[in-house]
Amino acid sequence: MERISMEKKMSTPSDLYPRVHAHVQEMMEKIAAPAQGAIRHPYLTITTSNYYKGLLFCWDNYFSALRFAADGVSCHLRNFLDNMHEYQRSDGFIPNAILADGGPGYFEPDFLCQPFLAQAAAQLLEVSGDLEAAAKDFGWIRRFVDYWLKSRTAPFGLCRWDGPAYYSGIDNEILASILHPSSIIAPDVNAYLYAELRALAFIAERINEDSAAEELRQRADELRESINRHLWSDEIGAFGAYNTSRGSVHISFGSKNQRKGFGAFAYLSSSALPVLYTGAATQEHGETMCRQYVIAPEHFRSPFGIRSLSRSSEYCNYAVLGNPGRFDEYSRQCNSNWQGPVWIPLGWMAFHGLLKYGMRDEAASLSLDIMKSICNCLDIMGSLPENVDGDSGKPLYASHYASWNLMGDLMERYIHSGLGHAPQIQF
């Protein structure tokens, strides 16, 4: 009922954008925080309330800082990189999260920073034009990316998260919650690493490190080829995680992938969407997955954005609290749910995938529905949650949530250029 009422009142971008933009701007004014304890440089808080207080978490801060950069404010990307660099070891390892009063290892000592740092540095260079700073960043970020490629190796030249499902940020990603995470080669981490290599190559070229740029692009091309060869299912027509125990991409419940019957789409997870977002998919694979699954209401496309698990999966649910993975800590049952609910970062990634693979109208429709969802949440609770029910739009976990929700108004800039700068995402 809430969705029907909302659509009757607001049905065009011109109706919705001013309200969404105003709320995003309001959140942006509230989340800038000074250096605090173990967080040694200014940072962006995840919410405007006490949820996740005093916490710098890699991909939350990355997306928040990127939203500021879209308005020409580059200092938050700079601070994000400086905070991460503070705790880099000599071998290149950087921890993923820093708690102000708990330090960088309060989650787990081996929780490796998610691969967004080269992208952040390339986007910082794009906004600031500071070649001197980019040259200083290049060495330590390349060591970080090299550490990823060397320490988290998997078959076929691919990489794995090599830890609990929440290492990916998708706290209870379905296949890594059912099977041991060490046996899973997820598509998202390899797509992010592809983007990292491309971003490093962009920086190298700008600072006249031509041989390094050529080497990095070659490594990116090799990774892209392996992603499309080994993480694509011809039977389903989608990207998925490779199960090393089974020896194939694992999307269907049974021993082989199939499009019909029980469990056909059991593990069709949003962890595949970054392959589209980063452009790692070939044109054929990208178009196929976008048309058959991303925009399909029986799979990822919700009236409120993009679901975190196919609607046709038997595991799809909209519980407020997600269950921990089978091999995860029992105490993590209180963490947020990525087995069905709609999340704005998934909408952001799907939006760019649709643009990249030739579906501009569908991308515009998705942006509009995300803005409708934001307004619906503002009507119901006066702020934004982490996620919403994919069928009703009901807000679920964590009020006053900022983080990647700041992207809620930014997608419109790629559709309507008069609204403001749309940052380059891939390089």
Short mmCIF file of C-alpha atoms in Angstrom, two decimals, residues 52 115 189 236 307:
data_model
loop_
_atom_site.label_atom_id
_atom_site.label_comp_id
_atom_site.label_asym_id
_atom_site.label_seq_id
_atom_site.Cartn_x
_atom_site.Cartn_y
_atom_site.Cartn_z
CA TYR A 52 28.59 1.90 13.96
CA PRO A 115 40.25 -3.58 -2.98
CA VAL A 189 36.54 -9.63 -5.47
CA ILE A 236 22.32 -20.01 -16.51
CA ARG A 307 17.80 -7.15 -4.49
#
